[in-house]
Coordinates of C-alpha atoms in Angstrom, one line a residue:
X1 CA 262.2 158.9 92.8
X2 CA 265.6 160.4 92.1
X3 CA 268.5 159.1 94.2
X4 CA 269.6 161.2 97.1
X5 CA 273.3 162.2 96.9
X6 CA 275.4 161.5 100.0
X7 CA 275.4 164.4 102.3
X8 CA 278.7 166.1 103.1
X9 CA 279.7 167.0 106.6
X10 CA 279.8 170.7 105.7
X11 CA 276.1 170.8 104.6
X12 CA 274.3 173.7 106.1
X13 CA 270.9 173.0 104.8
X14 CA 270.3 170.0 107.1
X15 CA 268.5 171.1 110.2
X16 CA 268.7 168.8 113.1
X17 CA 265.4 167.6 114.7
X18 CA 264.6 164.9 117.2
X19 CA 263.8 162.4 114.5
X20 CA 267.2 163.2 112.9
X21 CA 268.9 162.6 116.3
X22 CA 267.0 159.3 116.8
X23 CA 268.0 157.9 113.5
X24 CA 271.6 159.1 114.0
X25 CA 271.7 157.2 117.3
X26 CA 270.2 154.0 115.9
X27 CA 272.7 154.1 113.0
X28 CA 275.6 154.6 115.4
X29 CA 274.4 151.5 117.3
X30 CA 274.1 149.6 114.1
X31 CA 277.6 150.6 113.1
X32 CA 279.1 149.5 116.4
X33 CA 277.2 146.2 116.2
X34 CA 277.8 145.3 112.5
X35 CA 280.5 147.6 111.2
X36 CA 278.1 148.9 108.5
X37 CA 277.2 152.5 108.1
X38 CA 273.5 153.0 107.4
X39 CA 273.7 156.8 107.9
X40 CA 273.9 159.1 104.9
X41 CA 277.0 160.8 106.3
X42 CA 280.2 159.5 107.7
X43 CA 280.0 158.3 111.3
X44 CA 281.2 161.0 113.7
X45 CA 283.5 158.7 115.7
X46 CA 287.2 159.3 116.0
X47 CA 289.1 158.3 112.9
X48 CA 291.3 156.0 114.9
X49 CA 288.4 154.1 116.3
X50 CA 286.8 153.7 112.9
X51 CA 290.0 152.4 111.4
X52 CA 290.4 149.9 114.2
X53 CA 286.8 148.8 114.0
X54 CA 286.9 148.5 110.2
X55 CA 289.9 146.1 110.7
X56 CA 288.2 143.8 113.2
X57 CA 284.7 143.9 111.7
X58 CA 285.5 141.3 108.9
X59 CA 286.9 139.0 111.6
X60 CA 283.8 139.3 113.7
X61 CA 281.7 138.7 110.6
X62 CA 283.5 135.4 109.8
X63 CA 283.0 134.3 113.5
X64 CA 279.3 134.9 113.2
X65 CA 279.1 133.1 109.8
X66 CA 281.0 130.1 111.3
X67 CA 278.6 130.2 114.3
X68 CA 275.6 129.7 111.9
X69 CA 277.4 127.0 110.0
X70 CA 278.2 125.3 113.3
X71 CA 274.4 125.1 114.0
X72 CA 273.8 123.4 110.7
X73 CA 276.7 121.1 111.0
X74 CA 275.5 119.8 114.4
X75 CA 272.7 117.8 112.6
X76 CA 275.5 115.5 111.2
X77 CA 278.0 115.5 114.1
X78 CA 275.7 115.3 117.1
X79 CA 273.4 112.3 116.7
X80 CA 273.3 111.2 120.3
X81 CA 271.1 113.9 121.9
X82 CA 268.1 113.6 124.2
X83 CA 264.7 115.0 123.3
X84 CA 265.3 118.4 124.8
X85 CA 268.7 118.9 123.2
X86 CA 267.2 117.8 119.8
X87 CA 264.4 120.4 120.2
X88 CA 266.9 123.1 121.2
X89 CA 269.1 122.3 118.2
X90 CA 266.1 122.6 115.8
X91 CA 264.7 125.7 117.5
X92 CA 268.0 127.7 117.7
X93 CA 269.0 126.7 114.2
X94 CA 265.7 128.0 112.8
X95 CA 265.7 131.3 114.8
X96 CA 269.4 132.1 114.4
X97 CA 269.5 131.0 110.7
X98 CA 266.5 133.0 109.6
X99 CA 267.5 136.1 111.6
X100 CA 271.0 135.9 110.1
X101 CA 269.5 135.8 106.6
X102 CA 267.5 139.0 107.5
X103 CA 270.7 140.6 108.6
X104 CA 272.5 139.7 105.4
X105 CA 269.5 141.0 103.3
X106 CA 269.6 144.3 105.1
X107 CA 273.3 144.7 104.4
X108 CA 272.6 144.0 100.7
X109 CA 270.1 147.0 100.7
X110 CA 272.3 149.3 102.8
X111 CA 272.3 152.0 100.0
X112 CA 268.5 152.0 99.8
X113 CA 268.4 152.1 103.6
X114 CA 270.6 155.2 103.6
X115 CA 268.2 157.0 101.2
X116 CA 265.2 156.0 103.2
X117 CA 266.8 157.3 106.4
X118 CA 267.8 160.5 104.7
X119 CA 264.2 161.0 103.4
X120 CA 262.5 160.3 106.8
X121 CA 264.9 162.2 109.0
X122 CA 265.6 165.2 106.8
X123 CA 263.7 165.7 103.6
X124 CA 260.2 165.2 104.9
X125 CA 260.9 167.0 108.1
X126 CA 262.0 170.1 106.3
X127 CA 258.5 170.6 105.0
X128 CA 256.3 169.5 107.9
X129 CA 257.2 168.3 111.4
X130 CA 254.5 168.6 114.0
X131 CA 256.1 168.6 117.5
X132 CA 253.3 166.6 119.2
X133 CA 253.3 163.9 116.6
X134 CA 257.1 163.7 116.6
X135 CA 257.0 163.3 120.4
X136 CA 254.5 160.5 120.1
X137 CA 256.7 158.8 117.5
X138 CA 259.8 159.0 119.7
X139 CA 257.9 157.7 122.7
X140 CA 256.5 154.7 120.7
X141 CA 260.0 154.0 119.3
X142 CA 261.7 154.1 122.7
X143 CA 259.1 151.9 124.2
X144 CA 259.2 149.2 121.5
X145 CA 263.0 149.2 121.2
X146 CA 263.3 148.8 125.0
X147 CA 261.0 145.9 124.9
X148 CA 263.0 144.3 122.0
X149 CA 266.4 144.7 123.7
X150 CA 265.1 143.5 127.1
X151 CA 263.4 140.3 125.8
X152 CA 266.3 139.4 123.4
X153 CA 268.8 139.8 126.3
X154 CA 266.6 137.9 128.7
X155 CA 266.3 135.0 126.3
X156 CA 270.1 134.7 125.8
X157 CA 270.8 135.2 129.5
X158 CA 268.2 132.5 130.4
X159 CA 269.9 130.0 128.1
X160 CA 273.4 130.8 129.5
X161 CA 272.2 130.8 133.1
X162 CA 270.2 127.7 132.7
X163 CA 273.1 125.8 131.2
X164 CA 275.4 127.1 133.9
X165 CA 273.2 126.1 136.8
X166 CA 272.7 122.6 135.2
X167 CA 276.5 122.2 134.8
X168 CA 277.1 123.2 138.5
X169 CA 274.4 121.2 140.1
X170 CA 274.5 118.0 137.9
X171 CA 277.1 116.1 135.9
X172 CA 276.0 117.8 132.7
X173 CA 278.3 120.0 130.5
X174 CA 277.8 123.7 129.8
X175 CA 275.7 123.2 126.7
X176 CA 273.3 126.1 126.0
X177 CA 273.2 125.2 122.3
X178 CA 274.3 122.3 120.1
X179 CA 277.5 123.2 118.1
X180 CA 279.2 121.1 115.5
X181 CA 282.0 120.6 118.0
X182 CA 282.5 119.7 120.8
X183 CA 280.3 116.7 121.6
X184 CA 277.8 117.3 124.4
X185 CA 279.5 114.6 126.5
X186 CA 283.1 115.9 125.9
X187 CA 284.4 117.0 129.3
X188 CA 287.9 118.2 128.3
X189 CA 289.0 121.7 129.2
X190 CA 289.4 122.5 125.5
X191 CA 285.8 121.4 124.9
X192 CA 284.5 123.7 127.7
X193 CA 286.5 126.6 126.2
X194 CA 284.9 125.8 122.8
X195 CA 281.4 126.0 124.3
X196 CA 282.2 129.4 125.9
X197 CA 283.6 130.7 122.6
X198 CA 280.4 129.5 120.9
X199 CA 278.3 131.4 123.5
X200 CA 280.3 134.6 122.9
X201 CA 279.8 134.2 119.1
X202 CA 276.0 134.0 119.8
X203 CA 276.4 137.4 121.5
X204 CA 278.0 138.9 118.4
X205 CA 275.1 137.6 116.3
X206 CA 272.5 138.8 118.8
X207 CA 274.1 142.3 118.8
X208 CA 273.8 142.5 115.0
X209 CA 270.2 141.2 114.9
X210 CA 269.1 143.6 117.7
X211 CA 270.7 146.6 115.9
X212 CA 269.1 145.7 112.5
X213 CA 265.7 145.1 114.1
X214 CA 265.9 148.4 115.9
X215 CA 266.6 150.2 112.6
X216 CA 263.7 148.4 110.8
X217 CA 261.3 149.2 113.7
X218 CA 262.3 152.8 113.8
X219 CA 261.8 153.2 110.0
X220 CA 258.4 151.5 110.2
X221 CA 257.2 153.6 113.1
X222 CA 258.5 156.7 111.4
X223 CA 256.5 156.0 108.2
X224 CA 253.3 155.3 110.2
X225 CA 253.7 158.7 112.0
X226 CA 254.6 160.4 108.7
X227 CA 251.0 159.6 107.5
X228 CA 249.9 161.3 110.8
X229 CA 251.9 164.3 109.8
X230 CA 250.3 164.3 106.4
X231 CA 246.8 164.2 107.8
X232 CA 247.5 167.1 110.1
X233 CA 249.2 169.0 107.3
X234 CA 246.1 168.8 105.0
X235 CA 243.7 169.6 107.8
X236 CA 245.7 172.7 108.8
X237 CA 245.6 174.0 105.2
X238 CA 242.1 175.3 106.1
X239 CA 243.8 177.9 108.4
X240 CA 245.1 179.7 105.3
X241 CA 241.7 181.2 104.7
X242 CA 241.4 182.5 108.2
X243 CA 244.6 184.6 107.9
X244 CA 245.0 188.1 106.5
X245 CA 245.4 189.0 102.8
X246 CA 243.1 189.0 99.8
X247 CA 241.1 186.0 98.7
X248 CA 243.2 185.7 95.6
X249 CA 246.4 185.5 97.6
X250 CA 244.9 182.9 100.0
X251 CA 243.7 180.8 97.1
X252 CA 247.2 180.9 95.5
X253 CA 248.9 180.1 98.8
X254 CA 246.4 177.2 99.4
X255 CA 247.0 175.8 95.9
X256 CA 250.8 175.8 96.3
X257 CA 250.6 174.3 99.8
X258 CA 248.2 171.6 98.6
X259 CA 250.7 170.7 95.8
X260 CA 253.4 170.4 98.4
X261 CA 251.2 168.0 100.4
X262 CA 250.6 165.9 97.4
X263 CA 254.3 165.7 96.8
X264 CA 254.9 164.7 100.4
X265 CA 252.3 162.0 100.1
X266 CA 254.1 160.6 97.0
X267 CA 257.4 160.6 98.9
X268 CA 255.8 158.8 101.8
X269 CA 254.4 156.2 99.5
X270 CA 257.9 155.7 98.1
X271 CA 259.2 155.2 101.7
X272 CA 256.5 152.5 102.2
X273 CA 257.6 150.7 99.0
X274 CA 261.2 151.0 100.1
X275 CA 260.6 149.4 103.5
X276 CA 258.7 146.6 101.8
X277 CA 261.7 146.1 99.4
X278 CA 264.5 146.3 102.0
X279 CA 262.8 144.7 105.0
X280 CA 260.4 142.3 103.2
X281 CA 262.6 139.3 104.2
X282 CA 262.5 140.5 107.8
X283 CA 258.7 140.6 107.8
X284 CA 258.5 137.2 106.0
X285 CA 261.1 135.6 108.2
X286 CA 259.4 136.7 111.4
X287 CA 256.2 135.1 110.2
X288 CA 258.0 131.8 109.6
X289 CA 259.9 132.0 112.8
X290 CA 256.7 132.6 114.8
X291 CA 254.9 129.6 113.3
X292 CA 257.8 127.1 113.5
X293 CA 259.3 128.2 116.8
X294 CA 256.1 128.4 118.8
X295 CA 255.2 124.9 117.6
X296 CA 258.6 123.6 118.6
X297 CA 258.4 125.4 122.0
X298 CA 255.0 123.8 122.7
X299 CA 256.3 120.4 121.8
X300 CA 259.3 121.0 124.1
X301 CA 257.1 122.1 127.0
X302 CA 255.1 118.9 126.7
X303 CA 258.2 116.7 126.9
X304 CA 260.5 118.7 129.2
X305 CA 260.7 118.2 132.9
X306 CA 258.8 121.0 134.7
X307 CA 261.8 122.7 136.5
X308 CA 262.3 126.4 137.0
X309 CA 265.4 126.5 134.8
X310 CA 263.8 124.6 131.9
X311 CA 260.6 126.6 132.0
X312 CA 262.5 129.9 132.2
X313 CA 264.2 129.1 128.9
X314 CA 261.0 128.2 127.2
X315 CA 259.1 131.2 128.6
X316 CA 261.7 133.8 127.6
X317 CA 262.1 132.3 124.1
X318 CA 258.3 132.2 123.6
X319 CA 258.1 135.9 124.7
X320 CA 260.9 136.7 122.4
X321 CA 259.1 135.1 119.4
X322 CA 255.7 136.6 120.3
X323 CA 256.9 140.1 121.1
X324 CA 259.4 140.2 118.1
X325 CA 256.6 139.2 115.7
X326 CA 254.2 141.6 117.3
X327 CA 256.5 144.6 117.0
X328 CA 256.8 144.0 113.3
X329 CA 253.2 143.3 112.6
X330 CA 251.7 145.9 114.9
X331 CA 253.7 148.7 113.4
X332 CA 253.3 147.5 109.8
X333 CA 249.5 147.5 110.5
X334 CA 249.7 151.1 111.9
X335 CA 251.0 152.2 108.5
X336 CA 247.8 150.8 106.9
X337 CA 245.6 152.4 109.5
X338 CA 247.2 155.9 109.4
X339 CA 247.2 155.8 105.6
X340 CA 243.5 155.0 105.5
X341 CA 242.7 158.3 107.3
X342 CA 244.4 160.5 104.7
X343 CA 241.5 160.8 102.2
X344 CA 239.2 162.3 104.9
X345 CA 242.0 164.8 105.9
X346 CA 242.4 165.8 102.2
X347 CA 238.6 166.3 101.9
X348 CA 238.7 168.6 105.0
X349 CA 241.7 170.7 103.7
X350 CA 239.5 173.7 102.9
X351 CA 239.3 173.4 99.2
X352 CA 235.7 174.6 99.3
X353 CA 236.9 178.1 100.2
X354 CA 238.4 178.6 96.7
X355 CA 236.3 180.3 94.0
X356 CA 236.1 180.7 90.3
X357 CA 239.0 179.3 88.3
X358 CA 241.0 178.5 91.4
X359 CA 238.1 176.3 92.6
X360 CA 238.2 174.4 89.3
X361 CA 241.9 173.7 89.5
X362 CA 241.8 172.8 93.2
X363 CA 238.9 170.4 92.8
X364 CA 240.8 168.5 90.2
X365 CA 243.8 168.3 92.5
X366 CA 241.7 167.2 95.4
X367 CA 240.0 164.5 93.3
X368 CA 243.4 163.1 92.1
X369 CA 244.9 163.3 95.6
X370 CA 241.9 161.5 97.2
X371 CA 241.9 158.8 94.5
X372 CA 245.5 158.1 95.1
X373 CA 245.1 158.2 98.9
X374 CA 242.2 155.7 98.8
X375 CA 244.5 153.0 97.5
X376 CA 245.2 150.7 100.4
X377 CA 248.7 150.9 101.7
X378 CA 249.8 147.6 103.1
X379 CA 253.0 145.8 104.1
X380 CA 253.1 142.2 103.3
X381 CA 254.9 139.1 104.5
X382 CA 255.7 136.1 102.3
X383 CA 254.3 138.2 99.5
X384 CA 250.6 137.6 100.4
X385 CA 250.0 138.1 104.2
X386 CA 248.9 141.6 105.0
X387 CA 250.6 142.5 108.2
X388 CA 248.3 143.9 110.8
X389 CA 246.9 143.3 114.3
X390 CA 244.4 140.8 112.9
X391 CA 247.1 138.8 111.0
X392 CA 249.2 138.7 114.1
X393 CA 246.4 136.9 116.0
X394 CA 245.9 134.6 113.0
X395 CA 249.6 133.7 112.9
X396 CA 249.8 132.9 116.6
X397 CA 246.7 130.7 116.3
X398 CA 248.2 128.9 113.3
X399 CA 251.2 128.1 115.5
X400 CA 248.9 126.3 117.9
X401 CA 247.1 124.6 115.0
X402 CA 250.5 123.3 113.7
X403 CA 251.3 122.0 117.2
X404 CA 247.9 120.2 117.4
X405 CA 248.4 118.5 114.1
X406 CA 252.0 117.4 114.9
X407 CA 251.7 116.4 118.5

């Protein structure tokens, strides 16, 4: 597929639609969270704000990178931990480390992401954009994004609140995670300030991860609904023969429209390959996080005192893992389901209404289009796991199996 040139702000050919507005909003959030522009145009923020943010963004990036390094360094500098603290160190290092790699991977493919956003928000919508399907897509996106933001925020707040309550009610320090410094028993004021700074750095990382996950989810949901658009587009081609005009004009119009549909299908398949390329690490990382983290959480639940604060942290983290994995696998599975309905839609496009030479040409087109549409469209994790509702259940079960073997 040819590369899409960067759109200029003076372009008059781009027609705004609700999908365009949605992607624009998500890209704005991603820019404010990470300092990276995934939109195919310049961000429409004040120039002064952009200059200031571009100046501080590298500093924030260094803080986040040091935060991840602090997690890893704690394995050497914090040997005297109790069982819960050791489990927390392993769990948060796994989750934060893998999600940060996902974030870095998406930054690496930012140019491909821009092309993908341009294609889904503008190029495909210029040809066919059913209002009902678009409304359904927006409703699904808002619902899933709201769930993602809520559960991620709840998990972080539960760790901070739990550590704060423990510090106020007992002689413990405010230790919601295990950094490279200070020591968990260091009670100096500077050590307490260091723990607060570490918690704030976690907020910076979480903001980046949420924004990137929102973008990936929106793209995945949009691709699944684009196959819905294609199905309706081909089925509605039958209406051409119910309109006015001669049979010859109808056949010519149908043939041209059918070719446009085939081209749209090719572009949609390209979008599917691009999301596999750009977000493949996100899908794979989420599978690994689910298996490892749920196993660690189950071990932690068996060994942790059954208090409200301790259980709150475990429950919210488990929900974060389960819902985060589910959002990726469910929507990736929807792409496979919606793509599998396309051959039937092509068959019912009205090709049988054509006659003579037009019928010969159209039947060849239909045969080629259906053959291509019958190839399974799947998103894979780890290069071999087909992401779907069934694989989600299997992955969750494998987490319990891992726990059963270890514990």
